[in-house]
PDB file of C-alpha atoms in Angstrom:
ATOM      1  CA  MET S 214      49.277 -54.245  19.483  1.00 45.00           C
ATOM      2  CA  ILE S 215      47.320 -52.043  20.979  1.00 44.00           C
ATOM      3  CA  ARG S 216      46.177 -49.584  18.159  1.00 46.00           C
ATOM      4  CA  PHE S 217      45.888 -52.818  16.284  1.00 44.00           C
ATOM      5  CA  PHE S 218      42.973 -53.711  17.214  1.00 42.00           C
ATOM      6  CA  ALA S 219      41.764 -50.390  18.436  1.00 44.00           C
ATOM      7  CA  ALA S 220      40.219 -49.657  14.618  1.00 44.00           C
ATOM      8  CA  PRO S 221      38.648 -52.088  13.581  1.00 41.00           C
ATOM      9  CA  ILE S 222      36.815 -52.034  17.246  1.00 40.00           C
ATOM     10  CA  ALA S 223      35.847 -48.015  16.712  1.00 42.00           C
ATOM     11  CA  ALA S 224      34.818 -49.369  13.406  1.00 41.00           C
ATOM     12  CA  ILE S 225      32.506 -51.874  14.884  1.00 40.00           C
ATOM     13  CA  ALA S 226      30.877 -48.967  17.995  1.00 42.00           C
ATOM     14  CA  LEU S 227      30.141 -46.889  15.447  1.00 38.00           C
ATOM     15  CA  LEU S 228      28.680 -49.047  13.050  1.00 38.00           C
ATOM     16  CA  SER S 229      26.278 -50.336  15.702  1.00 40.00           C
ATOM     17  CA  ALA S 230      25.852 -46.879  16.959  1.00 38.00           C
ATOM     18  CA  ILE S 231      24.334 -46.293  13.123  1.00 36.00           C
ATOM     19  CA  ALA S 232      22.007 -49.558  13.437  1.00 39.00           C
ATOM     20  CA  GLY S 233      20.274 -48.513  16.721  1.00 38.00           C
ATOM     21  CA  GLY S 234      19.749 -45.539  14.933  1.00 36.00           C
ATOM     22  CA  ALA S 235      17.582 -47.099  11.837  1.00 34.00           C
ATOM     23  CA  LEU S 236      15.478 -49.218  14.766  1.00 31.00           C
ATOM     24  CA  ALA S 237      14.276 -46.615  16.167  1.00 29.00           C
ATOM     25  CA  GLU S 238      12.717 -44.924  12.956  1.00 30.00           C
ATOM     26  CA  GLU S 239      11.331 -47.764  12.402  1.00 31.00           C
ATOM     27  CA  PHE S 240       7.262 -48.130  11.814  1.00 29.00           C
ATOM     28  CA  ASP S 241       5.794 -48.643  15.217  1.00 35.00           C
ATOM     29  CA  SER S 242       2.709 -50.580  15.329  1.00 37.00           C
ATOM     30  CA  ARG S 243       1.475 -50.536  18.629  1.00 38.00           C
ATOM     31  CA  ASP S 244      -0.957 -47.829  17.537  1.00 39.00           C
ATOM     32  CA  ILE S 245      -3.029 -51.666  16.476  1.00 40.00           C
ATOM     33  CA  MET S 246      -4.867 -52.483  19.771  1.00 43.00           C
ATOM     34  CA  GLY S 247      -1.356 -51.811  21.119  1.00 42.00           C
ATOM     35  CA  GLY S 248       0.427 -54.400  19.217  1.00 41.00           C
ATOM     36  CA  GLY S 249       1.326 -55.908  16.307  1.00 40.00           C
ATOM     37  CA  PRO S 250       3.660 -58.385  14.074  1.00 41.00           C
ATOM     38  CA  ASN S 251       7.425 -57.075  13.958  1.00 39.00           C
ATOM     39  CA  PHE S 252       9.024 -59.492  12.794  1.00 34.00           C
ATOM     40  CA  PHE S 253      12.744 -58.581  12.505  1.00 32.00           C
ATOM     41  CA  ARG S 254      13.208 -58.071  16.206  1.00 38.00           C
ATOM     42  CA  SER S 255      14.154 -60.984  19.341  1.00 42.00           C
ATOM     43  CA  SER S 256      11.158 -63.359  19.936  1.00 51.00           C
ATOM     44  CA  ALA S 257      12.575 -63.162  23.656  1.00 64.00           C
ATOM     45  CA  ASN S 258      10.053 -62.928  26.631  1.00 74.00           C
ATOM     46  CA  PRO S 259      10.427 -59.580  28.544  1.00 77.00           C
ATOM     47  CA  VAL S 260       8.394 -61.965  31.838  1.00 87.00           C
ATOM     48  CA  PRO S 261       9.276 -65.454  31.374  1.00 91.00           C
ATOM     49  CA  ARG S 262       6.462 -67.484  32.820  1.00 96.00           C
ATOM     50  CA  THR S 263       6.640 -68.789  36.451  1.00 96.00           C
ATOM     51  CA  THR S 264       6.046 -70.774  39.249  1.00 97.00           C
ATOM     52  CA  VAL S 265       5.266 -68.623  41.762  1.00 97.00           C
ATOM     53  CA  MET S 266       3.881 -69.041  45.341  1.00 97.00           C
ATOM     54  CA  TYR S 267       0.612 -67.102  45.237  1.00 97.00           C
ATOM     55  CA  ASN S 268      -1.624 -65.547  48.104  1.00 91.00           C
ATOM     56  CA  GLY S 269      -5.215 -65.270  47.714  1.00 87.00           C
ATOM     57  CA  ASN S 270      -9.145 -66.423  48.098  1.00 92.00           C
ATOM     58  CA  TYR S 271      -9.478 -67.349  44.508  1.00 97.00           C
ATOM     59  CA  ALA S 272     -10.287 -71.068  43.617  1.00 97.00           C
ATOM     60  CA  PRO S 273      -7.070 -73.156  41.423  1.00 98.00           C
ATOM     61  CA  GLY S 274      -8.256 -72.994  38.059  1.00 98.00           C
ATOM     62  CA  THR S 275      -8.983 -68.687  37.935  1.00 98.00           C
ATOM     63  CA  ILE S 276      -6.769 -66.501  35.925  1.00 98.00           C
ATOM     64  CA  VAL S 277      -6.556 -63.579  37.977  1.00 98.00           C
ATOM     65  CA  VAL S 278      -5.610 -60.500  36.186  1.00 97.00           C
ATOM     66  CA  ASN S 279      -3.127 -57.769  38.594  1.00 97.00           C
ATOM     67  CA  THR S 280      -3.119 -54.759  35.702  1.00 96.00           C
ATOM     68  CA  SER S 281      -0.998 -52.579  38.651  1.00 95.00           C
ATOM     69  CA  GLU S 282       1.610 -55.054  37.868  1.00 96.00           C
ATOM     70  CA  ARG S 283       1.361 -56.140  34.654  1.00 96.00           C
ATOM     71  CA  ARG S 284       0.802 -59.659  35.407  1.00 97.00           C
ATOM     72  CA  LEU S 285      -0.998 -62.806  34.764  1.00 98.00           C
ATOM     73  CA  TYR S 286      -1.946 -65.566  37.429  1.00 98.00           C
ATOM     74  CA  LEU S 287      -3.486 -68.993  37.029  1.00 98.00           C
ATOM     75  CA  VAL S 288      -4.216 -70.189  40.117  1.00 98.00           C
ATOM     76  CA  LEU S 289      -2.764 -73.449  41.025  1.00 98.00           C
ATOM     77  CA  GLN S 290      -2.775 -76.147  44.181  1.00 96.00           C
ATOM     78  CA  ASN S 291      -1.597 -75.947  47.042  1.00 94.00           C
ATOM     79  CA  GLY S 292      -1.156 -71.766  47.072  1.00 96.00           C
ATOM     80  CA  GLN S 293       0.350 -71.283  43.711  1.00 98.00           C
ATOM     81  CA  ALA S 294       0.410 -70.245  40.855  1.00 98.00           C
ATOM     82  CA  LEU S 295       2.184 -69.727  37.986  1.00 98.00           C
ATOM     83  CA  ARG S 296       3.123 -65.983  36.543  1.00 98.00           C
ATOM     84  CA  TYR S 297       3.009 -64.688  32.626  1.00 98.00           C
ATOM     85  CA  GLY S 298       4.483 -61.671  32.072  1.00 97.00           C
ATOM     86  CA  ILE S 299       0.668 -59.399  29.890  1.00 97.00           C
ATOM     87  CA  GLY S 300       0.315 -55.750  28.128  1.00 95.00           C
ATOM     88  CA  VAL S 301      -1.971 -53.821  29.450  1.00 95.00           C
ATOM     89  CA  GLY S 302      -4.670 -51.048  28.834  1.00 91.00           C
ATOM     90  CA  ARG S 303      -3.081 -47.278  28.046  1.00 89.00           C
ATOM     91  CA  ASP S 304      -4.633 -44.574  30.513  1.00 88.00           C
ATOM     92  CA  GLY S 305      -8.002 -44.290  30.150  1.00 87.00           C
ATOM     93  CA  PHE S 306      -8.249 -47.876  28.949  1.00 90.00           C
ATOM     94  CA  ARG S 307      -7.990 -49.825  32.410  1.00 91.00           C
ATOM     95  CA  TRP S 308     -10.901 -51.625  34.148  1.00 93.00           C
ATOM     96  CA  GLY S 309     -11.066 -53.976  36.609  1.00 94.00           C
ATOM     97  CA  GLY S 310     -14.274 -56.476  36.915  1.00 95.00           C
ATOM     98  CA  VAL S 311     -15.014 -60.113  37.479  1.00 97.00           C
ATOM     99  CA  HIS S 312     -15.571 -62.640  33.869  1.00 97.00           C
ATOM    100  CA  LYS S 313     -16.147 -66.042  32.352  1.00 98.00           C
ATOM    101  CA  ILE S 314     -13.922 -67.250  28.945  1.00 98.00           C
ATOM    102  CA  THR S 315     -16.563 -67.163  26.752  1.00 98.00           C
ATOM    103  CA  ALA S 316     -14.490 -68.639  24.046  1.00 97.00           C
ATOM    104  CA  LYS S 317     -11.229 -69.185  23.174  1.00 98.00           C
ATOM    105  CA  LYS S 318      -9.696 -68.693  19.083  1.00 97.00           C
ATOM    106  CA  GLU S 319      -6.872 -70.373  18.098  1.00 97.00           C
ATOM    107  CA  TRP S 320      -5.521 -67.575  14.816  1.00 97.00           C
ATOM    108  CA  PRO S 321      -8.868 -65.748  15.469  1.00 95.00           C
ATOM    109  CA  ASP S 322      -9.627 -63.192  12.815  1.00 93.00           C
ATOM    110  CA  TRP S 323      -9.721 -59.474  14.068  1.00 88.00           C
ATOM    111  CA  THR S 324     -12.846 -57.223  13.061  1.00 88.00           C
ATOM    112  CA  PRO S 325     -12.102 -53.736  14.958  1.00 86.00           C
ATOM    113  CA  PRO S 326     -15.091 -52.657  17.321  1.00 85.00           C
ATOM    114  CA  SER S 327     -16.086 -49.359  16.257  1.00 87.00           C
ATOM    115  CA  GLN S 328     -14.727 -47.140  19.216  1.00 87.00           C
ATOM    116  CA  MET S 329     -11.990 -48.356  18.077  1.00 85.00           C
ATOM    117  CA  LEU S 330     -12.416 -46.999  14.026  1.00 88.00           C
ATOM    118  CA  ALA S 331     -13.463 -43.957  15.726  1.00 90.00           C
ATOM    119  CA  ARG S 332      -9.915 -43.376  16.911  1.00 89.00           C
ATOM    120  CA  ARG S 333      -8.247 -45.072  13.861  1.00 90.00           C
ATOM    121  CA  PRO S 334     -10.222 -44.871  10.782  1.00 91.00           C
ATOM    122  CA  ASP S 335      -7.175 -46.313   8.784  1.00 92.00           C
ATOM    123  CA  LEU S 336      -7.811 -49.308  10.482  1.00 89.00           C
ATOM    124  CA  PRO S 337      -8.821 -52.550   8.481  1.00 89.00           C
ATOM    125  CA  ARG S 338     -12.208 -52.903   9.001  1.00 91.00           C
ATOM    126  CA  HIS S 339     -11.626 -57.064   8.954  1.00 92.00           C
ATOM    127  CA  MET S 340      -8.674 -58.847   9.203  1.00 90.00           C
ATOM    128  CA  LYS S 341      -8.393 -62.725   8.729  1.00 93.00           C
ATOM    129  CA  GLY S 342      -6.389 -64.512  11.375  1.00 91.00           C
ATOM    130  CA  GLY S 343      -2.401 -66.000  11.132  1.00 90.00           C
ATOM    131  CA  VAL S 344       0.876 -64.610  11.321  1.00 88.00           C
ATOM    132  CA  ASP S 345       0.665 -60.432  10.420  1.00 84.00           C
ATOM    133  CA  ASN S 346      -2.809 -60.510  12.985  1.00 89.00           C
ATOM    134  CA  PRO S 347      -2.162 -58.204  16.132  1.00 89.00           C
ATOM    135  CA  LEU S 348      -4.564 -60.896  18.175  1.00 93.00           C
ATOM    136  CA  GLY S 349      -1.406 -63.465  18.328  1.00 94.00           C
ATOM    137  CA  ALA S 350      -2.072 -66.814  17.742  1.00 96.00           C
ATOM    138  CA  ARG S 351      -4.754 -67.317  20.377  1.00 98.00           C
ATOM    139  CA  ALA S 352      -7.858 -65.287  21.989  1.00 97.00           C
ATOM    140  CA  MET S 353      -9.681 -66.389  24.455  1.00 98.00           C
ATOM    141  CA  TYR S 354     -12.745 -63.166  24.542  1.00 97.00           C
ATOM    142  CA  LEU S 355     -14.049 -62.344  28.496  1.00 97.00           C
ATOM    143  CA  GLY S 356     -17.570 -62.859  28.936  1.00 92.00           C
ATOM    144  CA  SER S 357     -20.493 -59.594  26.419  1.00 90.00           C
ATOM    145  CA  THR S 358     -17.222 -57.419  26.891  1.00 91.00           C
ATOM    146  CA  LEU S 359     -15.350 -55.480  23.957  1.00 88.00           C
ATOM    147  CA  TYR S 360     -11.791 -57.212  25.716  1.00 94.00           C
ATOM    148  CA  ARG S 361      -9.659 -60.880  25.647  1.00 96.00           C
ATOM    149  CA  ILE S 362      -6.543 -62.074  26.360  1.00 98.00           C
ATOM    150  CA  HIS S 363      -4.510 -62.860  23.376  1.00 96.00           C
ATOM    151  CA  GLY S 364      -1.255 -62.737  21.970  1.00 96.00           C
ATOM    152  CA  SER S 365       1.548 -60.553  20.640  1.00 92.00           C
ATOM    153  CA  ASN S 366       4.056 -60.661  17.238  1.00 82.00           C
ATOM    154  CA  GLU S 367       5.595 -57.857  19.812  1.00 83.00           C
ATOM    155  CA  PRO S 368       6.836 -59.462  22.894  1.00 86.00           C
ATOM    156  CA  GLU S 369       8.919 -55.584  23.620  1.00 88.00           C
ATOM    157  CA  THR S 370       5.747 -55.050  24.378  1.00 90.00           C
ATOM    158  CA  ILE S 371       4.870 -57.311  27.453  1.00 94.00           C
ATOM    159  CA  GLY S 372       4.764 -55.194  30.973  1.00 94.00           C
ATOM    160  CA  GLN S 373       3.847 -52.099  29.262  1.00 94.00           C
ATOM    161  CA  ALA S 374       0.149 -49.642  29.150  1.00 93.00           C
ATOM    162  CA  VAL S 375      -0.040 -49.795  25.251  1.00 89.00           C
ATOM    163  CA  SER S 376      -3.259 -51.408  24.906  1.00 90.00           C
ATOM    164  CA  SER S 377      -7.135 -50.656  24.267  1.00 88.00           C
ATOM    165  CA  GLY S 378      -8.355 -52.799  26.945  1.00 90.00           C
ATOM    166  CA  CYS S 379      -6.777 -56.299  26.223  1.00 93.00           C
ATOM    167  CA  PHE S 380      -4.317 -58.510  27.868  1.00 96.00           C
ATOM    168  CA  ARG S 381      -1.956 -59.428  25.478  1.00 96.00           C
ATOM    169  CA  MET S 382       0.449 -61.924  26.060  1.00 97.00           C
ATOM    170  CA  THR S 383       3.362 -63.890  23.499  1.00 95.00           C
ATOM    171  CA  ASN S 384       2.208 -65.695  21.303  1.00 96.00           C
ATOM    172  CA  ASP S 385       3.680 -68.818  23.269  1.00 95.00           C
ATOM    173  CA  ASP S 386       1.966 -67.528  26.752  1.00 97.00           C
ATOM    174  CA  VAL S 387      -0.618 -67.092  25.352  1.00 97.00           C
ATOM    175  CA  SER S 388      -0.458 -70.474  23.739  1.00 97.00           C
ATOM    176  CA  ASP S 389       0.862 -72.675  27.593  1.00 98.00           C
ATOM    177  CA  LEU S 390      -2.120 -70.778  28.696  1.00 98.00           C
ATOM    178  CA  TYR S 391      -5.086 -71.286  26.396  1.00 98.00           C
ATOM    179  CA  GLY S 392      -4.165 -74.679  27.089  1.00 98.00           C
ATOM    180  CA  ARG S 393      -3.932 -74.489  30.265  1.00 98.00           C
ATOM    181  CA  VAL S 394      -7.890 -73.246  30.663  1.00 98.00           C
ATOM    182  CA  GLY S 395     -11.401 -73.520  29.158  1.00 98.00           C
ATOM    183  CA  VAL S 396     -14.379 -72.032  28.215  1.00 98.00           C
ATOM    184  CA  GLY S 397     -16.386 -71.332  31.408  1.00 98.00           C
ATOM    185  CA  THR S 398     -12.934 -70.088  32.914  1.00 98.00           C
ATOM    186  CA  THR S 399     -13.368 -67.748  35.600  1.00 98.00           C
ATOM    187  CA  VAL S 400     -10.873 -64.241  34.966  1.00 98.00           C
ATOM    188  CA  VAL S 401     -10.703 -61.956  37.348  1.00 98.00           C
ATOM    189  CA  VAL S 402      -8.997 -58.365  36.443  1.00 97.00           C
ATOM    190  CA  LEU S 403      -7.447 -56.266  39.893  1.00 96.00           C
ATOM    191  CA  ASN S 404      -7.538 -52.649  38.332  1.00 92.00           C
ATOM    192  CA  ASN S 405      -5.958 -51.026  41.396  1.00 82.00           C
TER     193      ASN S 405
END
């Protein structure tokens, strides 16, 4: 009886190994701002949003980005915060400071900055907002910088350091945050 089940199990294991190898060879679009659409993988968030105790000296409503933790905190009342997983800038692209959200956009268009085009001349000069756009479902623009808190269609990159300085979230998380904050919200970026 064991032999009867052993052959099918071995065949399934072999097919799984072959399929896994095929996935490793597919195109990786993370070079585009460290992200881009990938609709063939799971959309599950690798870092679930959760409410946590938060000991910081920030007013409720403040966003605190901790680049070393790869987490974004929205400070709440009573010593609590909503904690989100984020993707951060890769080596040489991380930064710190205090800014305000100066604009919010749903399904934003993307125009790569000249610095990015110098590094990646193959990128499009402009991309309309939508599911194929690497900025995802929502974007919150940070002061006069080139940086944003934005969505991503590659949730597997959350918790990674692969962007060109922006902070990326899953589309679900960025939509949640977008609905909770307004233009003028203070954003503190800790880069330690």
